[in-house]
Short mmCIF file of C-alpha atoms and ligand atoms in Angstrom, two decimals:
data_model
loop_
_atom_site.label_atom_id
_atom_site.label_comp_id
_atom_site.label_asym_id
_atom_site.label_seq_id
_atom_site.Cartn_x
_atom_site.Cartn_y
_atom_site.Cartn_z
CA MET A 1 -31.63 25.00 18.15
CA MET A 2 -29.89 21.62 18.37
CA GLU A 3 -26.29 21.76 17.18
CA GLU A 4 -25.24 19.08 14.68
CA ASN A 5 -22.53 16.52 15.30
CA ILE A 6 -19.20 17.85 14.12
CA LEU A 7 -17.46 14.53 14.84
CA GLU A 8 -18.96 11.08 14.59
CA VAL A 9 -16.82 8.02 15.30
CA LYS A 10 -18.29 4.66 14.34
CA ASN A 11 -16.93 1.27 15.37
CA LEU A 12 -13.25 2.33 15.42
CA GLU A 13 -10.85 -0.61 15.78
CA THR A 14 -7.06 -0.41 16.01
CA SER A 15 -4.63 -3.29 16.56
CA PHE A 16 -0.93 -3.68 17.10
CA PHE A 17 0.71 -6.78 15.67
CA THR A 18 3.51 -8.09 17.88
CA HIS A 19 5.56 -11.29 18.00
CA VAL A 20 3.05 -12.68 20.53
CA GLY A 21 0.04 -11.87 18.36
CA GLU A 22 -2.53 -9.20 17.71
CA VAL A 23 -3.14 -6.69 20.48
CA LYS A 24 -6.49 -4.95 20.01
CA ALA A 25 -5.90 -1.55 21.56
CA VAL A 26 -9.23 -0.07 20.46
CA ARG A 27 -12.19 -2.39 19.99
CA GLY A 28 -15.21 -0.88 18.31
CA VAL A 29 -15.38 2.59 19.82
CA SER A 30 -18.32 4.81 18.77
CA PHE A 31 -19.28 8.30 19.94
CA SER A 32 -20.22 11.72 18.63
CA VAL A 33 -19.44 15.31 19.56
CA LYS A 34 -21.59 18.36 18.80
CA LYS A 35 -20.10 21.68 17.71
CA GLY A 36 -18.88 23.69 20.71
CA GLU A 37 -19.06 20.71 23.11
CA ILE A 38 -16.32 19.23 25.25
CA LEU A 39 -16.23 15.44 25.43
CA GLY A 40 -13.99 14.14 28.21
CA ILE A 41 -12.65 10.58 27.88
CA VAL A 42 -11.27 8.91 30.98
CA GLY A 43 -9.78 5.53 31.78
CA GLU A 44 -6.67 3.82 33.12
CA SER A 45 -3.37 3.75 31.23
CA GLY A 46 -3.65 1.28 28.37
CA SER A 47 -7.43 1.63 28.07
CA GLY A 48 -7.09 2.90 24.49
CA LYS A 49 -7.82 6.62 24.98
CA SER A 50 -4.74 7.99 23.25
CA VAL A 51 -4.70 5.26 20.58
CA SER A 52 -8.31 6.21 19.68
CA LEU A 53 -7.26 9.81 19.27
CA MET A 54 -4.17 8.98 17.22
CA SER A 55 -6.26 6.63 15.04
CA MET A 56 -8.74 9.41 14.28
CA MET A 57 -5.86 11.57 13.05
CA GLN A 58 -4.31 8.65 11.07
CA LEU A 59 -1.18 8.85 13.19
CA ILE A 60 -0.87 5.15 14.00
CA GLU A 61 2.53 3.84 13.01
CA HIS A 62 3.66 0.30 12.17
CA PRO A 63 3.12 -2.28 13.72
CA GLY A 64 -0.20 -0.58 14.46
CA LYS A 65 -3.11 -0.72 12.04
CA ILE A 66 -6.56 0.86 11.92
CA LYS A 67 -8.61 -2.22 11.15
CA ASN A 68 -12.09 -0.85 10.95
CA GLY A 69 -14.36 2.11 11.50
CA GLU A 70 -15.39 5.50 10.24
CA VAL A 71 -14.45 8.92 11.62
CA PHE A 72 -16.75 11.57 10.16
CA PHE A 73 -15.50 15.11 10.67
CA GLU A 74 -17.98 17.63 9.29
CA GLY A 75 -19.46 14.83 7.19
CA ASN A 76 -16.19 13.55 5.64
CA ASP A 77 -14.61 10.27 6.69
CA LEU A 78 -11.07 11.09 7.89
CA LEU A 79 -10.03 7.44 7.58
CA LYS A 80 -10.65 7.57 3.81
CA LYS A 81 -8.39 10.61 3.35
CA LYS A 82 -4.93 10.25 1.82
CA GLU A 83 -1.89 11.44 3.80
CA LYS A 84 -1.65 14.62 1.68
CA GLU A 85 -5.25 15.50 2.55
CA MET A 86 -4.68 14.71 6.24
CA LEU A 87 -1.82 17.25 6.29
CA ASN A 88 -4.47 19.90 5.63
CA VAL A 89 -6.77 18.55 8.32
CA ARG A 90 -4.12 18.29 11.05
CA GLY A 91 -3.44 21.70 12.51
CA LYS A 92 -5.85 23.59 10.24
CA GLU A 93 -9.16 21.90 11.12
CA ILE A 94 -8.21 19.70 14.06
CA ALA A 95 -5.22 20.62 16.20
CA MET A 96 -3.63 18.53 18.91
CA ILE A 97 -2.13 19.32 22.30
CA PHE A 98 0.07 16.56 23.65
CA GLN A 99 0.90 15.30 27.11
CA ASP A 100 4.59 16.15 27.07
CA PRO A 101 5.30 19.61 25.63
CA MET A 102 9.06 18.91 25.62
CA SER A 103 8.70 16.05 23.17
CA SER A 104 6.01 17.70 21.03
CA LEU A 105 8.20 20.78 20.42
CA ASN A 106 11.34 20.28 18.34
CA PRO A 107 14.26 20.91 20.75
CA VAL A 108 16.63 22.19 18.03
CA TYR A 109 14.34 24.86 16.56
CA ARG A 110 13.49 28.24 18.06
CA ILE A 111 9.88 28.26 19.20
CA GLY A 112 9.08 31.21 16.93
CA ASN A 113 10.12 29.20 13.87
CA GLN A 114 7.96 26.29 14.98
CA ILE A 115 4.84 28.46 15.26
CA ILE A 116 5.59 30.47 12.10
CA GLU A 117 6.22 27.29 10.09
CA SER A 118 2.78 25.98 11.04
CA ILE A 119 1.12 29.30 10.07
CA LEU A 120 2.91 29.48 6.72
CA TYR A 121 2.08 25.85 5.88
CA HIS A 122 -1.67 26.48 6.14
CA ASP A 123 -2.20 30.20 5.46
CA LYS A 124 -1.08 32.21 2.44
CA ILE A 125 0.39 35.19 4.31
CA SER A 126 3.84 36.80 4.37
CA LYS A 127 6.54 35.73 6.82
CA ALA A 128 6.32 39.15 8.53
CA GLU A 129 2.57 38.70 9.07
CA ALA A 130 3.12 35.17 10.35
CA ARG A 131 5.73 36.46 12.80
CA LYS A 132 3.32 39.14 14.01
CA ARG A 133 0.65 36.49 14.55
CA ALA A 134 3.13 34.29 16.44
CA VAL A 135 3.88 37.19 18.82
CA GLU A 136 0.14 37.74 19.39
CA LEU A 137 -0.33 34.03 20.06
CA LEU A 138 2.47 33.99 22.65
CA LYS A 139 0.95 37.04 24.34
CA MET A 140 -2.47 35.35 24.29
CA VAL A 141 -1.14 32.33 26.19
CA GLY A 142 0.70 34.52 28.71
CA ILE A 143 4.36 34.28 27.67
CA PRO A 144 6.10 37.46 28.88
CA SER A 145 8.36 39.44 26.48
CA ALA A 146 6.75 37.55 23.61
CA GLU A 147 8.67 39.27 20.82
CA GLU A 148 12.10 38.39 22.26
CA ARG A 149 11.06 34.91 23.39
CA LEU A 150 10.25 33.91 19.81
CA ASN A 151 13.99 33.39 19.46
CA SER A 152 14.30 31.05 22.44
CA TYR A 153 14.56 27.25 22.29
CA PRO A 154 12.10 24.93 24.09
CA HIS A 155 14.60 24.05 26.86
CA GLU A 156 14.77 27.72 27.86
CA PHE A 157 11.16 27.60 29.11
CA SER A 158 9.55 25.96 32.13
CA GLY A 159 7.20 22.95 31.67
CA GLY A 160 4.11 25.15 32.08
CA GLN A 161 5.43 27.71 29.60
CA ARG A 162 6.22 24.95 27.08
CA GLN A 163 2.64 23.73 27.33
CA ARG A 164 1.42 27.31 26.80
CA ILE A 165 3.58 27.42 23.65
CA GLY A 166 2.11 24.07 22.57
CA ILE A 167 -1.37 25.61 22.95
CA ALA A 168 -0.30 28.72 21.00
CA ARG A 169 1.02 26.55 18.18
CA ALA A 170 -2.15 24.43 18.18
CA LEU A 171 -4.30 27.55 17.80
CA ALA A 172 -2.01 29.21 15.24
CA VAL A 173 -4.36 28.70 12.27
CA ASN A 174 -7.70 28.87 14.10
CA PRO A 175 -8.71 25.20 14.15
CA GLU A 176 -12.33 24.37 14.97
CA PHE A 177 -11.55 21.28 16.97
CA LEU A 178 -8.90 20.61 19.60
CA PHE A 179 -7.76 17.11 20.55
CA CYS A 180 -6.15 17.32 23.99
CA ASP A 181 -4.18 14.20 24.97
CA GLU A 182 -3.67 14.49 28.74
CA PRO A 183 -2.32 18.04 28.34
CA ILE A 184 -1.71 18.64 32.04
CA SER A 185 -0.63 15.27 33.40
CA ALA A 186 3.11 15.98 32.91
CA LEU A 187 2.90 19.32 34.77
CA ASP A 188 3.24 20.26 38.45
CA VAL A 189 -0.09 20.42 40.27
CA SER A 190 0.25 24.19 40.79
CA ILE A 191 0.66 24.71 37.04
CA GLN A 192 -2.14 22.32 36.04
CA ALA A 193 -4.89 24.71 37.20
CA GLN A 194 -3.33 27.61 35.27
CA ILE A 195 -3.18 25.62 32.04
CA MET A 196 -6.76 24.36 32.51
CA ASN A 197 -8.00 27.91 33.11
CA LEU A 198 -6.20 29.08 29.98
CA LEU A 199 -7.67 26.24 27.89
CA MET A 200 -11.19 26.89 29.16
CA THR A 201 -10.91 30.64 28.50
CA LEU A 202 -9.70 30.01 24.95
CA GLN A 203 -12.40 27.38 24.39
CA LYS A 204 -15.10 29.92 25.27
CA GLU A 205 -13.55 32.82 23.36
CA ARG A 206 -12.98 30.79 20.20
CA HIS A 207 -16.03 28.48 20.47
CA LEU A 208 -13.76 25.48 20.17
CA THR A 209 -15.02 21.92 20.19
CA MET A 210 -12.79 19.68 22.30
CA LEU A 211 -12.00 16.05 22.90
CA PHE A 212 -10.21 15.95 26.22
CA ILE A 213 -8.41 12.83 27.36
CA ALA A 214 -7.50 12.49 31.04
CA HIS A 215 -6.89 10.06 33.86
CA ASP A 216 -8.58 12.32 36.33
CA LEU A 217 -12.38 12.04 36.57
CA ALA A 218 -12.53 14.87 39.11
CA MET A 219 -10.94 17.30 36.66
CA VAL A 220 -12.94 16.36 33.54
CA LYS A 221 -16.14 16.81 35.57
CA HIS A 222 -15.57 20.54 35.64
CA ILE A 223 -14.88 21.04 31.98
CA SER A 224 -16.89 18.45 30.04
CA ASP A 225 -20.40 18.47 28.63
CA ASN A 226 -20.28 14.69 28.18
CA ILE A 227 -17.92 12.06 29.52
CA GLY A 228 -16.95 8.67 28.12
CA VAL A 229 -15.33 6.00 30.30
CA MET A 230 -12.97 3.57 28.57
CA TYR A 231 -11.85 0.17 29.77
CA LEU A 232 -9.57 -2.16 27.84
CA GLY A 233 -10.20 -0.62 24.43
CA LYS A 234 -13.98 -0.12 24.78
CA LEU A 235 -16.26 2.67 25.93
CA VAL A 236 -18.19 1.16 28.84
CA GLU A 237 -20.28 4.24 29.70
CA ILE A 238 -20.99 7.58 28.08
CA SER A 239 -23.18 10.21 29.63
CA PRO A 240 -23.84 13.92 30.19
CA ALA A 241 -21.17 14.95 32.72
CA ALA A 242 -23.42 15.93 35.63
CA GLU A 243 -25.49 12.75 35.31
CA LEU A 244 -22.41 10.52 35.30
CA TYR A 245 -21.44 11.86 38.72
CA GLU A 246 -24.97 11.73 40.14
CA LYS A 247 -25.91 8.33 38.75
CA PRO A 248 -23.03 6.22 37.44
CA TYR A 249 -24.30 2.84 36.19
CA HIS A 250 -21.23 0.83 35.25
CA PRO A 251 -19.41 -0.82 38.21
CA TYR A 252 -16.09 0.42 36.80
CA THR A 253 -17.34 4.03 36.63
CA GLN A 254 -18.69 3.68 40.17
CA ALA A 255 -15.30 2.47 41.40
CA LEU A 256 -13.48 5.30 39.60
CA LEU A 257 -15.79 7.90 41.15
CA GLU A 258 -15.48 6.38 44.60
CA SER A 259 -11.71 6.61 44.35
CA ILE A 260 -11.77 10.42 44.02
CA PRO A 261 -10.38 11.79 47.31
CA ILE A 262 -12.77 13.88 49.44
CA ALA A 263 -11.19 16.60 51.61
CA ASP A 264 -13.83 16.31 54.38
CA PRO A 265 -12.95 13.20 56.51
CA ASP A 266 -16.55 12.77 57.81
CA LEU A 267 -17.97 12.91 54.30
CA ALA A 268 -15.25 10.55 53.10
CA LYS A 269 -16.16 8.02 55.83
CA SER A 270 -19.86 8.11 54.98
CA ARG A 271 -19.21 7.42 51.33
CA GLY A 272 -19.55 3.82 50.12
CA ARG A 273 -16.45 2.42 48.45
CA HIS A 274 -15.89 -0.53 46.16
CA PHE A 275 -12.21 -1.24 45.92
CA LEU A 276 -11.13 -2.71 42.64
CA THR A 277 -9.25 -5.97 42.97
CA GLY A 278 -7.16 -7.79 40.38
CA ASP A 279 -5.31 -6.41 37.41
CA VAL A 280 -6.46 -5.21 34.03
CA PRO A 281 -6.45 -8.37 31.86
CA SER A 282 -3.95 -8.73 29.05
CA PRO A 283 -5.22 -7.13 25.84
CA ILE A 284 -3.65 -10.07 23.96
CA ASP A 285 -6.05 -12.52 25.54
CA PRO A 286 -8.95 -10.62 27.10
CA PRO A 287 -11.92 -12.37 28.77
CA LYS A 288 -14.53 -13.79 26.38
CA GLY A 289 -17.51 -11.92 27.84
CA CYS A 290 -17.34 -8.66 29.78
CA ARG A 291 -13.73 -7.47 29.96
CA PHE A 292 -14.32 -6.15 33.45
CA CYS A 293 -15.62 -9.47 34.86
CA GLY A 294 -12.39 -10.43 36.66
CA ARG A 295 -12.55 -7.25 38.75
CA CYS A 296 -16.32 -6.83 39.11
CA SER A 297 -18.03 -7.72 42.41
CA LYS A 298 -21.38 -8.01 40.56
CA CYS A 299 -20.20 -10.44 37.88
CA MET A 300 -22.91 -12.94 36.79
CA ASP A 301 -22.77 -16.10 34.65
CA ILE A 302 -23.84 -14.22 31.52
CA CYS A 303 -20.95 -11.76 32.02
CA LEU A 304 -18.42 -14.57 31.53
CA GLU A 305 -19.90 -15.56 28.16
CA VAL A 306 -21.57 -12.59 26.49
CA ARG A 307 -19.90 -9.29 25.75
CA PRO A 308 -22.17 -6.40 26.81
CA GLU A 309 -22.72 -3.62 24.26
CA LEU A 310 -23.58 0.02 24.94
CA LYS A 311 -27.33 0.52 25.50
CA GLU A 312 -29.23 3.67 26.36
CA VAL A 313 -30.39 3.78 29.99
CA SER A 314 -31.66 7.36 29.88
CA LYS A 315 -31.51 10.20 27.35
CA GLY A 316 -27.92 10.52 26.17
CA HIS A 317 -26.65 8.06 28.79
CA GLN A 318 -25.38 4.69 27.55
CA VAL A 319 -23.83 1.83 29.49
CA ALA A 320 -22.33 -1.55 28.50
CA CYS A 321 -23.24 -3.86 31.40
CA HIS A 322 -25.58 -6.87 31.78
CA LEU A 323 -26.96 -5.48 35.03
CA TYR A 324 -29.11 -3.19 32.88
CA ASP A 325 -30.30 -5.73 30.30
CA ASP A 326 -34.08 -5.59 29.75
FE1 LIG B 401 -19.82 -6.48 36.02
FE2 LIG B 401 -21.21 -8.10 34.46
FE3 LIG B 401 -21.59 -5.50 34.30
FE4 LIG B 401 -19.35 -6.59 33.40
S1 LIG B 401 -21.39 -6.91 32.58
S2 LIG B 401 -19.52 -4.78 34.62
S3 LIG B 401 -19.02 -8.21 34.88
S4 LIG B 401 -22.03 -6.83 36.06
#
């Protein structure tokens, strides 16, 4: 049986207003996620990945503004909800794991209090029961001596342990959906695999739906059902994960995939490579047509004038590039 979309984002637009003008950080992003799926979103820094995620949760602060769009979560538009209603969505229905666990945990509160506070905000249970659940959560994410460590402060843990605590807090009230904003990029490489394994185990055990933002295409390949590639505030390709790696259409996706290091030197030599030249254009004054035209070796006249929109090239695979116009 086909699962229904649990999240549907339509034409999301977010701008920041600065003294030099409007900076469109997210420009008409649309996608959907089915229950139990993992959607990976990749792209360079500044491509709008995190701003999209923060916009969906109504966490954009001044001078930022969500200018347009709809974000349907289980049929209700999150962008129409008042702040009081969003407080019940955040944590309870959709939880977030952030890039830097040190800044997402409050440094002056014991970690036990931070987890218990979140449980008591959403669930009508006693403080003793909430404490018991916090201990179980710490055990679940692999924190040794969980009962005693509830009384420790964030700085008394390693980076990997802090991220484990961030995951425990995110799962404290059994959310259905997890937004992961580059949850491993601030960690040592040796710890990254442990945290990814933990997240994937919990995703399976709890049937979580996930939106997973990352820089690293090689890593999202292994965890995602579908992958979206963002460039300068727009999704330029979205596809089932395996197909994106076998048959990438967009020149930017091709370049990203070709930049993944291959351990075998012979295989690496035989692989074609398109090196990207030039810089990402300024979001204040982006190119009129395709935003990738200044860096694309296949740029045509139409690319300079007409902005390509996402079009389906095969089932579930969409690309925004004039090379695939009818
Ligand atoms: Fe390159 Fe044109 Fe495609 Fe843009 S639309 S990626 S410039 S070929």
